[in-house]
Structures are given as C-alpha cells and as structure tokens.
Coordinates of C-alpha atoms and ligand atoms in Angstrom, one line a residue:
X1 CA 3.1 5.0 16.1
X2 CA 0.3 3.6 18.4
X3 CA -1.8 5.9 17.3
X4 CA -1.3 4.8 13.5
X5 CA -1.7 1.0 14.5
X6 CA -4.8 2.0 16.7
X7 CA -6.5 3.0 13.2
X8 CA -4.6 0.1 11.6
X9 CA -6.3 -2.6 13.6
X10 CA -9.7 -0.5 13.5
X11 CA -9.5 -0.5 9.4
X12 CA -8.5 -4.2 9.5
X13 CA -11.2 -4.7 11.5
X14 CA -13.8 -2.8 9.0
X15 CA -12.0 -4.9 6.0
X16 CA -12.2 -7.9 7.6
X17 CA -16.0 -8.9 7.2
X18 CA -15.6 -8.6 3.2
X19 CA -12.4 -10.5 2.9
X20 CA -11.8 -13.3 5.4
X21 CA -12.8 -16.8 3.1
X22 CA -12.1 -20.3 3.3
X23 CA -8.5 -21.4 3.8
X24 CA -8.1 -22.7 0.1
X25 CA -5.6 -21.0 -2.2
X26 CA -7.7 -21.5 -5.1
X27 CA -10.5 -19.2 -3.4
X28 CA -7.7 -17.1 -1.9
X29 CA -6.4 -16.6 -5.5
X30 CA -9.6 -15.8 -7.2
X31 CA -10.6 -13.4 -4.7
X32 CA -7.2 -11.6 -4.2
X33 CA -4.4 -11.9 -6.3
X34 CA -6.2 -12.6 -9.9
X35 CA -6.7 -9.2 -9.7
X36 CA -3.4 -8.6 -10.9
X37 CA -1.8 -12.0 -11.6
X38 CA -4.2 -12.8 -14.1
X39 CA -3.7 -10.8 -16.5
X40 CA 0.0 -9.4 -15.3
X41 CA -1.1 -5.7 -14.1
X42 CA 2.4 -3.9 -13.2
X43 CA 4.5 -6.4 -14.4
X44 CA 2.8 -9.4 -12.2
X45 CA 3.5 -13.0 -13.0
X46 CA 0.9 -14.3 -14.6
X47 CA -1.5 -17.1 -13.6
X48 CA -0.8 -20.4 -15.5
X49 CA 2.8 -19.0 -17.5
X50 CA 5.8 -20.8 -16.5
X51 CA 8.2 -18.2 -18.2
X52 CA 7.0 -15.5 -16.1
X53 CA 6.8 -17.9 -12.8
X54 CA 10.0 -20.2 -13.6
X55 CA 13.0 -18.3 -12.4
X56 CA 10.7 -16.9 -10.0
X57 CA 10.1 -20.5 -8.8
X58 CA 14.1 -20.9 -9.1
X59 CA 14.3 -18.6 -6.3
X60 CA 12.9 -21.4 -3.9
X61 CA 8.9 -21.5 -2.6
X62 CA 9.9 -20.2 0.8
X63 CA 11.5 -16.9 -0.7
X64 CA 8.1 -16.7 -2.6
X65 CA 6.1 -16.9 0.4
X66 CA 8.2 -14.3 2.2
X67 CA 7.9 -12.0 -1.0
X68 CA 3.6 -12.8 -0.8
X69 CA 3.5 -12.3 3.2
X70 CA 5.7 -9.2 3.1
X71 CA 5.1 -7.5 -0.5
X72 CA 8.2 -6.4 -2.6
X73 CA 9.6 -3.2 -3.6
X74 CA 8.8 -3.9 -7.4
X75 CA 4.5 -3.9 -6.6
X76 CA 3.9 -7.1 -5.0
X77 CA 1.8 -5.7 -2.3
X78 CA 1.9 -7.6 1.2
X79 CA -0.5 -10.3 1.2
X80 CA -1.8 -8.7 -2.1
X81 CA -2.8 -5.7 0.2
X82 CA -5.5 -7.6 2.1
X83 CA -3.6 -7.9 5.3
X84 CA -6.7 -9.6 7.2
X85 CA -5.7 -13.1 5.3
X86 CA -4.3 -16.1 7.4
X87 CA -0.7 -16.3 6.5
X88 CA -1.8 -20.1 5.5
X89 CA -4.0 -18.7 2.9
X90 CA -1.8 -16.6 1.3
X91 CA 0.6 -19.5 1.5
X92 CA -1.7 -21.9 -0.4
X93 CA -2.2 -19.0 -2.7
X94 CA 1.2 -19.1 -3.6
X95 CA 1.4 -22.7 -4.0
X96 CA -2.0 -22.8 -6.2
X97 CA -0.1 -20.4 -8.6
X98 CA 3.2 -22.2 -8.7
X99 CA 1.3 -25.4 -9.2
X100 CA -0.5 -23.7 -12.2
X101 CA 3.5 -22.7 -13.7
X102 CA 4.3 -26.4 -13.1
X103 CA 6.3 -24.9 -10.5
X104 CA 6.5 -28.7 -9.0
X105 CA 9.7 -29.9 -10.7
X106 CA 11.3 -26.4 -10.8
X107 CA 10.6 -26.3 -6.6
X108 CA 11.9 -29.4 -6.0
X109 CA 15.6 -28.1 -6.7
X110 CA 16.3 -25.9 -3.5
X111 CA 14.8 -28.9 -1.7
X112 CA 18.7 -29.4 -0.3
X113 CA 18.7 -26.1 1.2
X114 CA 15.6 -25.9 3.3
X115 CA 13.8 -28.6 5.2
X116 CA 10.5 -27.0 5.0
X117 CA 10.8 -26.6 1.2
X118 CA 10.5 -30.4 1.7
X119 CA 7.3 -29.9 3.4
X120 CA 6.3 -27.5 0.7
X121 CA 6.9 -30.1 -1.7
X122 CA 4.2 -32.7 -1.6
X123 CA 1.5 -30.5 -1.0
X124 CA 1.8 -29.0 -4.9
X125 CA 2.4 -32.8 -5.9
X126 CA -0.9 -33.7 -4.6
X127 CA -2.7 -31.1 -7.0
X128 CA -1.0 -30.7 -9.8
X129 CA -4.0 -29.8 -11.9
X130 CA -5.6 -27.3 -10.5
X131 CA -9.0 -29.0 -11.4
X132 CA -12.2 -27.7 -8.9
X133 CA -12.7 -30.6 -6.6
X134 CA -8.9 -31.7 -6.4
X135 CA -8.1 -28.5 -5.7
X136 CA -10.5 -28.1 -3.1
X137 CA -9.5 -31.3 -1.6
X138 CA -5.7 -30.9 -1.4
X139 CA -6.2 -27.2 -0.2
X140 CA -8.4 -28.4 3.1
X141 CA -5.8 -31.1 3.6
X142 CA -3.3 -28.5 2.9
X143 CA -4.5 -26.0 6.1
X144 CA -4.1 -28.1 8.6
X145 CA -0.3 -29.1 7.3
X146 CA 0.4 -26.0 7.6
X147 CA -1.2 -25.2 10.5
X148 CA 1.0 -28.0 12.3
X149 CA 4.4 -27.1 11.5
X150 CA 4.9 -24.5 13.8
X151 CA 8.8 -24.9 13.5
X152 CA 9.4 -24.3 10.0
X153 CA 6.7 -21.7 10.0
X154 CA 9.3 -19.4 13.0
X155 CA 12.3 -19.9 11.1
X156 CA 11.0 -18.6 8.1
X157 CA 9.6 -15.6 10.2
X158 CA 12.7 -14.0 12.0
X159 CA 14.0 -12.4 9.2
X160 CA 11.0 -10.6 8.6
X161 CA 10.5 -9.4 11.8
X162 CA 13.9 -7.8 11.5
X163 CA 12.9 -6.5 8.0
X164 CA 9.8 -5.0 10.1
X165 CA 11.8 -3.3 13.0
X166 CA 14.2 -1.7 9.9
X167 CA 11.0 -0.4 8.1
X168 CA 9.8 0.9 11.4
X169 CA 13.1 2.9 11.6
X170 CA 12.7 4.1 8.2
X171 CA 9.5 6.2 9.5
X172 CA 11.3 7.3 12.8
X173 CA 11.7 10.5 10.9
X174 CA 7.4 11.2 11.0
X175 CA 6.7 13.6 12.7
X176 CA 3.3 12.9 12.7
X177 CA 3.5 9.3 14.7
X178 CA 5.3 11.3 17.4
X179 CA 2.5 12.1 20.6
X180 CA 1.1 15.7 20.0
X181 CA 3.1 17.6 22.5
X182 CA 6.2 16.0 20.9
X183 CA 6.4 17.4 17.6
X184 CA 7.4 20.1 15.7
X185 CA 10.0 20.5 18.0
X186 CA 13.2 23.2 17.2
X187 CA 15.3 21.7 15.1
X188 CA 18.1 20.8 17.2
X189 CA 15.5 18.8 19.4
X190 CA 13.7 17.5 16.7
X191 CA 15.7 14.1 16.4
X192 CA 16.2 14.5 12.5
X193 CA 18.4 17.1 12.1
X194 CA 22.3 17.3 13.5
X195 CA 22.5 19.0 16.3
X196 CA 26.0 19.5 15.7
X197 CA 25.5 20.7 12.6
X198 CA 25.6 25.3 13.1
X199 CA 23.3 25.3 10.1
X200 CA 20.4 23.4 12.0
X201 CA 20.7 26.3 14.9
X202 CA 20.2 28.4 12.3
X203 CA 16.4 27.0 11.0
X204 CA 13.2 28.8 11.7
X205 CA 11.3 26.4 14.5
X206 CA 8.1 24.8 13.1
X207 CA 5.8 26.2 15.8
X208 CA 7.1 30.2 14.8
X209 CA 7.4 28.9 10.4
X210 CA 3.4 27.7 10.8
X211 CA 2.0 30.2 12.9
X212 CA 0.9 32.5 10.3
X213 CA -0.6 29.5 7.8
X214 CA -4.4 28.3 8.2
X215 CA -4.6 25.8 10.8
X216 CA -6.0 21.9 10.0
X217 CA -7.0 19.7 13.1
X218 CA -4.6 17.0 12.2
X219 CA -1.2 15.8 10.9
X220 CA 1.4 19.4 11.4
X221 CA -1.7 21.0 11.9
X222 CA -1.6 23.1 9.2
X223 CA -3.9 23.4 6.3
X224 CA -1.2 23.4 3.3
X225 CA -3.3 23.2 0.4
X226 CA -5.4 26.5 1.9
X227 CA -1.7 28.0 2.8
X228 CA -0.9 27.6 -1.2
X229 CA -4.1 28.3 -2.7
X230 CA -4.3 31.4 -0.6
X231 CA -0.9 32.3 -2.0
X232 CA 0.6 32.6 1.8
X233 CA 3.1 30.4 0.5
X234 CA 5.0 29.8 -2.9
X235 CA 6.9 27.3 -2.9
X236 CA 9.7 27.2 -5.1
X237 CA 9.4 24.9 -7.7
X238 CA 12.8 24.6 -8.9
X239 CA 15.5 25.0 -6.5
X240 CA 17.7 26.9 -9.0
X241 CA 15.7 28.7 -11.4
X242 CA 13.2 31.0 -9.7
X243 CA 10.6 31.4 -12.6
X244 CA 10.0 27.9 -13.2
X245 CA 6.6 26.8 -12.5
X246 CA 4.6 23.8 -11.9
X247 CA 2.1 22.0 -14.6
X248 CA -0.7 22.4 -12.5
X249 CA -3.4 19.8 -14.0
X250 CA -7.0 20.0 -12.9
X251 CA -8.3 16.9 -12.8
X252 CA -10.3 14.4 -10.6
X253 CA -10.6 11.2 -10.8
X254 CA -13.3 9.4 -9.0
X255 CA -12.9 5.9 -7.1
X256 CA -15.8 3.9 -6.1
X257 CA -15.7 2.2 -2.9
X258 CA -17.8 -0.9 -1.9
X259 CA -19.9 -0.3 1.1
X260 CA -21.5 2.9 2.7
X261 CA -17.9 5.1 2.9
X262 CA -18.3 8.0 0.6
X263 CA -16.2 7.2 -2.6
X264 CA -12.6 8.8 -3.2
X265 CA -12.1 11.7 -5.3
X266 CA -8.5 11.6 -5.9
X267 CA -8.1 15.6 -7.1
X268 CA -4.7 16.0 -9.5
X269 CA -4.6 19.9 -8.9
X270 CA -4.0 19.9 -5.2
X271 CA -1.1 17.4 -5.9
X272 CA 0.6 18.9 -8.7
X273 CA 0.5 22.1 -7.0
X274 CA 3.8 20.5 -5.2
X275 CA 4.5 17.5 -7.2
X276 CA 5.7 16.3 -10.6
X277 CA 3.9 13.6 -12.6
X278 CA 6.9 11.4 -11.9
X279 CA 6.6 11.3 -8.1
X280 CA 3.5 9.3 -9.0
X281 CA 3.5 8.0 -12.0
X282 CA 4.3 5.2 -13.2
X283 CA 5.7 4.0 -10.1
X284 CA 3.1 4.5 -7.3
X285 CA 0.3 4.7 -10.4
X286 CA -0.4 3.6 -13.5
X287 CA -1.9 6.8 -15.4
X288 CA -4.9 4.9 -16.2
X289 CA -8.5 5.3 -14.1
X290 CA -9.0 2.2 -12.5
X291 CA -6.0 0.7 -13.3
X292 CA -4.9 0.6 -9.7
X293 CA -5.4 -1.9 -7.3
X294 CA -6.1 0.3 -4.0
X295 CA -7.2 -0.4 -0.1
X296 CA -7.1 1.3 2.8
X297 CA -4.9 -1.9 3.9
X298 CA -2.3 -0.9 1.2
X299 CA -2.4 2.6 2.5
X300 CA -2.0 2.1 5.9
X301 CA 0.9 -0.1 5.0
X302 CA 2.9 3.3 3.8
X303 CA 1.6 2.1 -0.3
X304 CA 0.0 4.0 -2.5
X305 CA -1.4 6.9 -1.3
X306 CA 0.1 5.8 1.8
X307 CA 3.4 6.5 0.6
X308 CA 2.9 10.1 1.3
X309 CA -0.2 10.5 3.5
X310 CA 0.6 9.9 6.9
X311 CA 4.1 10.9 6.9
X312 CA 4.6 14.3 4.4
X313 CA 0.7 15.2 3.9
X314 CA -2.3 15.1 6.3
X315 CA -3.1 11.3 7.8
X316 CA -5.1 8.8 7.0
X317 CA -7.3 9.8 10.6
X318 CA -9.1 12.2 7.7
X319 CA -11.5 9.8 6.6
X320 CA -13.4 12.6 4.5
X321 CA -11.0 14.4 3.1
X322 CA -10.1 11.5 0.6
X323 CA -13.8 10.3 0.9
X324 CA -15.3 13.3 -0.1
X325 CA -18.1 11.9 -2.5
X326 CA -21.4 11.2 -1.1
X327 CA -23.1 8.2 -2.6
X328 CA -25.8 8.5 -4.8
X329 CA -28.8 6.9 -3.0
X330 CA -30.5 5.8 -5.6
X331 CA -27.9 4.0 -7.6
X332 CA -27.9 0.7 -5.7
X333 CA -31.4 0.3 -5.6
X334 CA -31.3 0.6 -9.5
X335 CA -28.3 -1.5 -9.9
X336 CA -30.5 -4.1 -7.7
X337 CA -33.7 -3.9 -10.0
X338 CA -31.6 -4.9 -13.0
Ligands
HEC1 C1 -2.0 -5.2 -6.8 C2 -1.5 -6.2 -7.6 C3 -1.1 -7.6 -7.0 C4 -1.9 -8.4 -6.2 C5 -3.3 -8.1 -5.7 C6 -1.1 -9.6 -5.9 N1 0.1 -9.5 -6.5 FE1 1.6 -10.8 -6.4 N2 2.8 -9.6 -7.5 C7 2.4 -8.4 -8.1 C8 3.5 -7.9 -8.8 C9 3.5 -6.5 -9.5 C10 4.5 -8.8 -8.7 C11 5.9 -8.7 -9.3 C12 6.8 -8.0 -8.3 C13 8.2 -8.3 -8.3 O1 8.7 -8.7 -9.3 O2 8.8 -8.2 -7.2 C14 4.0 -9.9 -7.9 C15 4.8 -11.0 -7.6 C16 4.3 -12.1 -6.8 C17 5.1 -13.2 -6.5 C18 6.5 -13.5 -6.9 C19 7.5 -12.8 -5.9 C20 8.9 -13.0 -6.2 O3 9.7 -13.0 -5.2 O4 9.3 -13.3 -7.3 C21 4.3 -14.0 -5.7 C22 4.7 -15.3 -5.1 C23 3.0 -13.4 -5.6 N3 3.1 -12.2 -6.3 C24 2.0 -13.9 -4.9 C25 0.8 -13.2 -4.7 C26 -0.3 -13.8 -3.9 C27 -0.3 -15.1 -3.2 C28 -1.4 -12.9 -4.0 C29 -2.7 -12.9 -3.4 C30 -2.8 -13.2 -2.0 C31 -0.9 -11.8 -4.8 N4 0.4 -12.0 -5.2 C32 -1.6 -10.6 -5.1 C33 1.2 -7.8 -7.9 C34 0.1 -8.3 -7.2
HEC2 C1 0.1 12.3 -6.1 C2 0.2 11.3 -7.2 C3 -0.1 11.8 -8.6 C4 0.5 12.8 -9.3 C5 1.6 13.8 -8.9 C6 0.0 12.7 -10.7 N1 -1.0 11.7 -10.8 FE1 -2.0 11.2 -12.4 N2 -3.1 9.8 -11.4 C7 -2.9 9.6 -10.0 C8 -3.9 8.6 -9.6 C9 -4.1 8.1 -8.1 C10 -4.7 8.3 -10.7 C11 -5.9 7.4 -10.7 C12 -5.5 6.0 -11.0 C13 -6.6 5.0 -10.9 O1 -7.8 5.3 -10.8 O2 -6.2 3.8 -10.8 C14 -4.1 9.1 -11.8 C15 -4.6 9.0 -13.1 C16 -4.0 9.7 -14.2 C17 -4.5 9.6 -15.5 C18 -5.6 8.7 -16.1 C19 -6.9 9.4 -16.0 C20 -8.0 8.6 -16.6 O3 -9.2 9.1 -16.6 O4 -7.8 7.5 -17.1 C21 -3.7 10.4 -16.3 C22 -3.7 10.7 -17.8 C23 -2.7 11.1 -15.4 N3 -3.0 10.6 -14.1 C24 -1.8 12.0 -15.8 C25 -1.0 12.7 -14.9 C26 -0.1 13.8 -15.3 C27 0.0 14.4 -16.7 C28 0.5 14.3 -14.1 C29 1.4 15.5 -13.9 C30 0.9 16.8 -14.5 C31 0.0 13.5 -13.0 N4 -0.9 12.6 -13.5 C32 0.3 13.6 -11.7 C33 -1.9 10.1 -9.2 C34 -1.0 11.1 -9.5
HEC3 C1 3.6 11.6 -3.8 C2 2.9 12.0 -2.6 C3 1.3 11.8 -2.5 C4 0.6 10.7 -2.9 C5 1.1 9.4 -3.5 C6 -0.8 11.0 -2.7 N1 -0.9 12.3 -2.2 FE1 -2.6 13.3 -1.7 N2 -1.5 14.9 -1.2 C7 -0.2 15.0 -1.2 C8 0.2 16.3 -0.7 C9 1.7 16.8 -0.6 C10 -0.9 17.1 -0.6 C11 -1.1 18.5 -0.1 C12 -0.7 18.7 1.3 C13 -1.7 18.1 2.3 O1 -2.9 18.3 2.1 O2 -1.3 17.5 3.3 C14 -2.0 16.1 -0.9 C15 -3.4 16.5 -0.8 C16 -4.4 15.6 -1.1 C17 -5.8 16.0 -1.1 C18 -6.4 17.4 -1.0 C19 -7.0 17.7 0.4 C20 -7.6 19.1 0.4 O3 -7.5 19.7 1.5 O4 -8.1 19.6 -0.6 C21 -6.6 14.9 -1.3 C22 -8.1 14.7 -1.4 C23 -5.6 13.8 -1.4 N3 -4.3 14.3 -1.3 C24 -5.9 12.5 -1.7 C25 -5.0 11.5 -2.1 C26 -5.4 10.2 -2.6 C27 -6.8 9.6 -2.6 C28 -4.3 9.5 -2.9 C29 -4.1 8.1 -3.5 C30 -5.0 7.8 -4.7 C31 -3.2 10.5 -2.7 N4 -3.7 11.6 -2.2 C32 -1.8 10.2 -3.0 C33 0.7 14.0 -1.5 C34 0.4 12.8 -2.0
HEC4 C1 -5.4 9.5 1.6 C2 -6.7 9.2 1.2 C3 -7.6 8.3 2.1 C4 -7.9 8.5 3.4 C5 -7.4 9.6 4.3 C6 -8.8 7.5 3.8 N1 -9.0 6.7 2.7 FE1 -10.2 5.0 2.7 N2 -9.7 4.7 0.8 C7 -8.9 5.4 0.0 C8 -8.8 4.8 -1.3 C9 -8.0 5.4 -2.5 C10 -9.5 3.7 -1.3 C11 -9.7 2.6 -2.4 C12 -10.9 3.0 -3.2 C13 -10.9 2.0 -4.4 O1 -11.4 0.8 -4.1 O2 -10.5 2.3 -5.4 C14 -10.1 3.6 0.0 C15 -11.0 2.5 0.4 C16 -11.6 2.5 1.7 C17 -12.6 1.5 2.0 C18 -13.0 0.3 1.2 C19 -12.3 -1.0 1.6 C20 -10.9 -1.0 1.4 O3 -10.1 -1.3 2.3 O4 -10.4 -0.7 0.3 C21 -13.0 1.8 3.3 C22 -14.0 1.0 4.2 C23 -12.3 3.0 3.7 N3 -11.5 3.4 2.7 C24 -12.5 3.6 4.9 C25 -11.7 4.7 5.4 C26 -11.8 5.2 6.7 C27 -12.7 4.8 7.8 C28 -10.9 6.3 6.8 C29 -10.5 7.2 7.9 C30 -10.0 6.5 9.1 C31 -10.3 6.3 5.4 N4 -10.8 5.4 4.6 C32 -9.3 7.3 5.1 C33 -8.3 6.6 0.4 C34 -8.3 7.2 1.7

C-alpha cells in the first residue's frame, strides 16, 4: 500500500506542473472535462444540454460534486482523472456545467435538504451565462466562497472517506501491496483463502507453483508473458472444454504521451493471450484508437489499465514496460518549424 502511494504522490507530483491552472471552472472545464463532456464520450453529459444534465441536476449539486471529486462506476473518472486539481476547481467545474444546463432553477429544489446546497445556489445565479468576463468574474469571487466554508465542505466529506477506507478493503486481497517478505504466502496464511476450508491445505504454495517459471524483478516476480510464450504454462481457456482456444489478436496500438516519457505501446497479443475482448471492451475501452481518455492518474487510481496492473499483472513501478516506445527525436523539432 505505501509503496503504491509512494509512486502515487511521485506521479502526481510529475502531473502536476502540466495541470494545476487557475481556480475558475470555466478554465477547469476547458482543460479537463470538455474532453469528454463536450461531445458526450462514454455516455457523458454533455456541455450546454439540459436533457442530459436535468435529472442529473435533480439529484442535488452536492451529490454532483461528490460524483466529480470521487468518479462513478459508470466512467466519470475522479476529478476527471486529474487528481492534482483543487477540490474547489473541480467544484466550480461542476457548477460552470450545471450553469450551462440552466441547472439554476432545477438546483434550487433540494435547497430544503441541504444547507450548503443554499450556499451552492447563488454562486450559479451570479453567472448564469457563461459569457468570458462574467464567468471569469463570478468564478474568482466563487474561490474564495468556497475556500471559506470549511463546515459544509467536512460534512460533505465523511461519507467519502468511508467510501475510501471500503475501496481500500476491496484491494486487501493484492498481493502485490503486501511488503516483499509478506507475500506469496501458503495458502492458509495467505489472508484470502479459508483456512478452514480442507481444500485450501490442499493448494500448491506460490513460492513451490512459480519456481520453475522465468523470474521478473517486480509484482509476483514472475515473468508471465515469457512463462506463456515459452509454453511453460497453458492455461486453460475454458474451464470445461479442454480444446477451446483463445482469439489471440496481434495488434498494437500506439499512445502518444506529452513530455519526454517514451510513448505507450498498448500490445493486444500479450493480453488476449489470457483475456477475452469483453474483459476490456467496451467497458474499460472503447474499441476505437484514441478514443480513450487515459493518465497515469486514472491508472494509479485502479482505472483503466489500472484496473488490472497493479493488482493481477505486473505494477505500474514498470515505467518501460508500458512505455516502451522511444521518441522520435526529430519529430518535435519538425512539428515546431511548421
Ligand atoms: C474521461 C471522460 C470524462 C472526463 C475527463 C470528465 N468526465 Fe464527468 N462524466 C463522464 C461520464 C462518462 C459521466 C457519466 C457517468 C455516470 O452516469 O455516472 C460523467 C458524469 C459527470 C457528472 C454527473 C455525475 C452524476 O452523478 O450524475 C458530473 C457532475 C461530472 N461528470 C463532472 C465532471 C467534471 C467537473 C469534470 C472535469 C473536472 C469531468 N466531469 C470530466 C466522463 C468524464
Ligand atoms: C486488456 C484490455 C483489452 C483487451 C482484452 C482487448 N482490447 Fe482492444 N483495445 C484495448 C485498448 C487499450 C485499445 C486502445 C484504445 C485507445 O487508444 O483509446 C484497444 C483498441 C481496439 C481497437 C481499435 C483499434 C484502432 O486502431 O482503432 C479494436 C478494433 C479492438 N481493440 C478490438 C479488440 C478485439 C477484437 C479484442 C479481442 C480479440 C480486443 N480488442 C481485446 C484494450 C483491450
Ligand atoms: C483486463 C486486465 C488488463 C488491462 C485492463 C490491461 N492489462 Fe496489460 N496485461 C494484463 C495481463 C494479465 C498481462 C500479462 C501478465 C503480466 O505481464 O503481468 C498484461 C501484459 C501487458 C503488457 C506486456 C508486457 C510484456 O512483458 O510484454 C503490456 C505492455 C501491457 N500489459 C500494457 C497495458 C496497457 C498500456 C494497458 C492500458 C491501455 C493495459 N495493459 C491494460 C492485463 C491487463
Ligand atoms: C500499465 C501501463 C503503464 C505503466 C506501467 C506506466 N504507465 Fe505511464 N502511461 C500509461 C498510459 C496508457 C498513459 C496515457 C498515454 C496517453 O496519453 O494516451 C500514460 C501516461 C503517462 C504520462 C503522461 C502524463 C499522464 O499522466 O498521462 C507520464 C508522465 C507517465 N505515464 C509516466 C509514467 C511513469 C514514470 C511510470 C513508472 C512509474 C509509468 N508511467 C508507468 C501507461 C503506463
């Protein structure tokens, strides 16, 4: 766990000189969420239409924040998947969008329920067209609202630090957060299997199962792709019929990355080697090149391609084996003569 927030808080750090921008949601929107809320990539609402924002707006503001700050299991990523923003900004993000829906009259509704709904309130009143001084105006007088209503701002926080500590539990089973020494432990010791249970006596111990298989220098500390290419392993593909086999597909696709990391080669043959295009597709990915909106942020977070590296293939600590491609030197000095 430390280990996996050490590199959380490095990669934030690395993220952070690109992303961090003035508190107003206007900019906040442009440079983070229009990505997808523009145009309504996955099924996002879209910027300016009150039938995609209104019964979202019915839900109350302060349920929309929660859903911004903390993402939702439908592809709202936490804070859009740029986790360096000021919880302020993503706030005024929110508000900049529901202001667009004429979300004002449908927010003031759950007014009743909340007292800081009430606070919410006048700040989308005071720009109700999102024109580019007014907006501008009301989100620098907006900041500092925020900024002092401390109280409003806790209550709306302790549920999601219990949703935190649950998610945390959802990942107890990793063996790779555990310290080195600590995993791969027999099974009975192991903390996810019952050691009550005869059948869990029974399993082969990690340590003795991997011994045999190419070593890696991180995650189980075996090299699993090697171990299937080589053919020391074959793993079943169907649990019941032995001759079925896998729709291997041999195809890369590229991703660019801004800055001086090496870009991503995302290769489709070492994955469905063990997986089916439906553990992917469409619901971690749209099948499309490009389509996908990813960060290391999102990935650290357990999205994406976070969803399985880190906790059932090799970590995210292996910079190079997802950013493989070496940039070509001479493309950005062409790119900058044009
Ligand atoms: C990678 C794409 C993506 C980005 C970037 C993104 N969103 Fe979203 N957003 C979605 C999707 C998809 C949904 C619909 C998810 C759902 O229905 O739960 C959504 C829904 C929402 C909702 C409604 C949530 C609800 O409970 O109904 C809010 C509010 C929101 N986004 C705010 C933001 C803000 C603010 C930003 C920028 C800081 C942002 N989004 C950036 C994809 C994105
Ligand atoms: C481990 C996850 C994963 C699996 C399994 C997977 N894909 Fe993909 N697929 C991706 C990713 C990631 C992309 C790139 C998306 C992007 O660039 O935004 C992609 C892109 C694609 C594309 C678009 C290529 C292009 O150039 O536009 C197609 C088509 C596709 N996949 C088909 C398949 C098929 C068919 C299977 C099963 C045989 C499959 N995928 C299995 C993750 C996966
Ligand atoms: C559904 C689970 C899943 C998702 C999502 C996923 N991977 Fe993987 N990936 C695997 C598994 C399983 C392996 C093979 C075992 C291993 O190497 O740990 C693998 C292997 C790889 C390899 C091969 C490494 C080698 O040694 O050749 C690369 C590169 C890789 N993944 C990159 C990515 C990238 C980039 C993404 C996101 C765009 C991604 N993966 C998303 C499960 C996944
Ligand atoms: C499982 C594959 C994988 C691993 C491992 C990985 N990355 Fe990434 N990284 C990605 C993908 C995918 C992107 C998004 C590329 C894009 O923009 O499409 C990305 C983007 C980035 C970016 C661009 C900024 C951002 O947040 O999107 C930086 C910087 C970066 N990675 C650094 C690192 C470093 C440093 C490590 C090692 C600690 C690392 N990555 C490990 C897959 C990976």
């Amino acid at each position: 766990m430390k280990k996996l927030q050490l590199i959380a808080s490095m990669m934030l750090g690395l993220a952070a000189a690109g992303s961090v921008s003035a508190d107003a949601g206007k900019d906040t929107y442009t440079k983070v969420c229009a990505v997808c809320h523009a145009g309504g990539i996955a099924a996002a609402p879209r910027y300016g239409n009150a039938a995609d924002w209104g019964p979202r707006i019915a839900k109350g503001v302060p349920t929309l924040y929660q859903s911004a700050l903390k993402g939702t299991p439908k592809g709202m990523p936490a804070k859009g998947g740029n986790l360096t923003l000021p919880d302020a900004s993503v706030k005024a993000a929110v508000d900049y969008m529901v202001a667009a829906a004429g979300g004002a009259k449908a927010a003031a509704e759950p007014k009743a329920d909340a007292k800081k709904e009430a606070k919410a309130e006048p700040k989308k009143e005071a720009k109700p067209e999102p024109k580019k001084e007014a907006a501008k105006e009301a989100a620098k007088e907006e900041a500092p609202k925020a900024a002092a209503a401390p109280a409003p701002a806790a209550v709306a926080a302790a549920p999601l630090v219990q949703e935190g500590a649950s998610a945390a539990d959802v990942n107890s089973f990793n063996r790779l957060l555990k310290p080195a020494g600590k995993r791969n432990l027999p099974p009975p010791e192991d903390g996810i299997h019952d050691p009550a249970n005869d059948g869990t006596h029974a399993l082969q111990p990690p340590l003795a199962a991997f011994g045999s298989l190419p070593k890696s220098f991180a995650g189980n500390r075996v090299n699993w792709v090697e171990a299937i290419g080589s053919g020391k392993i074959k793993p079943r593909w169907d649990r019941t019929d032995l001759t079925a086999e896998p729709i291997v597909m041999d195809m890369n696709v590229v991703r660019e990355v801004k800055g001086s990391m090496p870009d991503v080669v995302y290769p489709h043959k070492q994955h469905t080697q063990w997986l089916d295009c439906s553990n992917c597709h469409p619901a971690i990915f749209t099948p499309q090149k490009g389509a996908n909106q990813i960060s290391m942020a999102s990935i650290l977070l357990g999205e994406k391609c976070g969803v399985c590296h880190g906790k059932v293939a090799f970590p995210v600590s292996e910079c190079r084996l997802c950013h493989s491609k070496k940039k070509d030197l001479v493309k950005p000095a062409t790119a900058a003569a044009r």
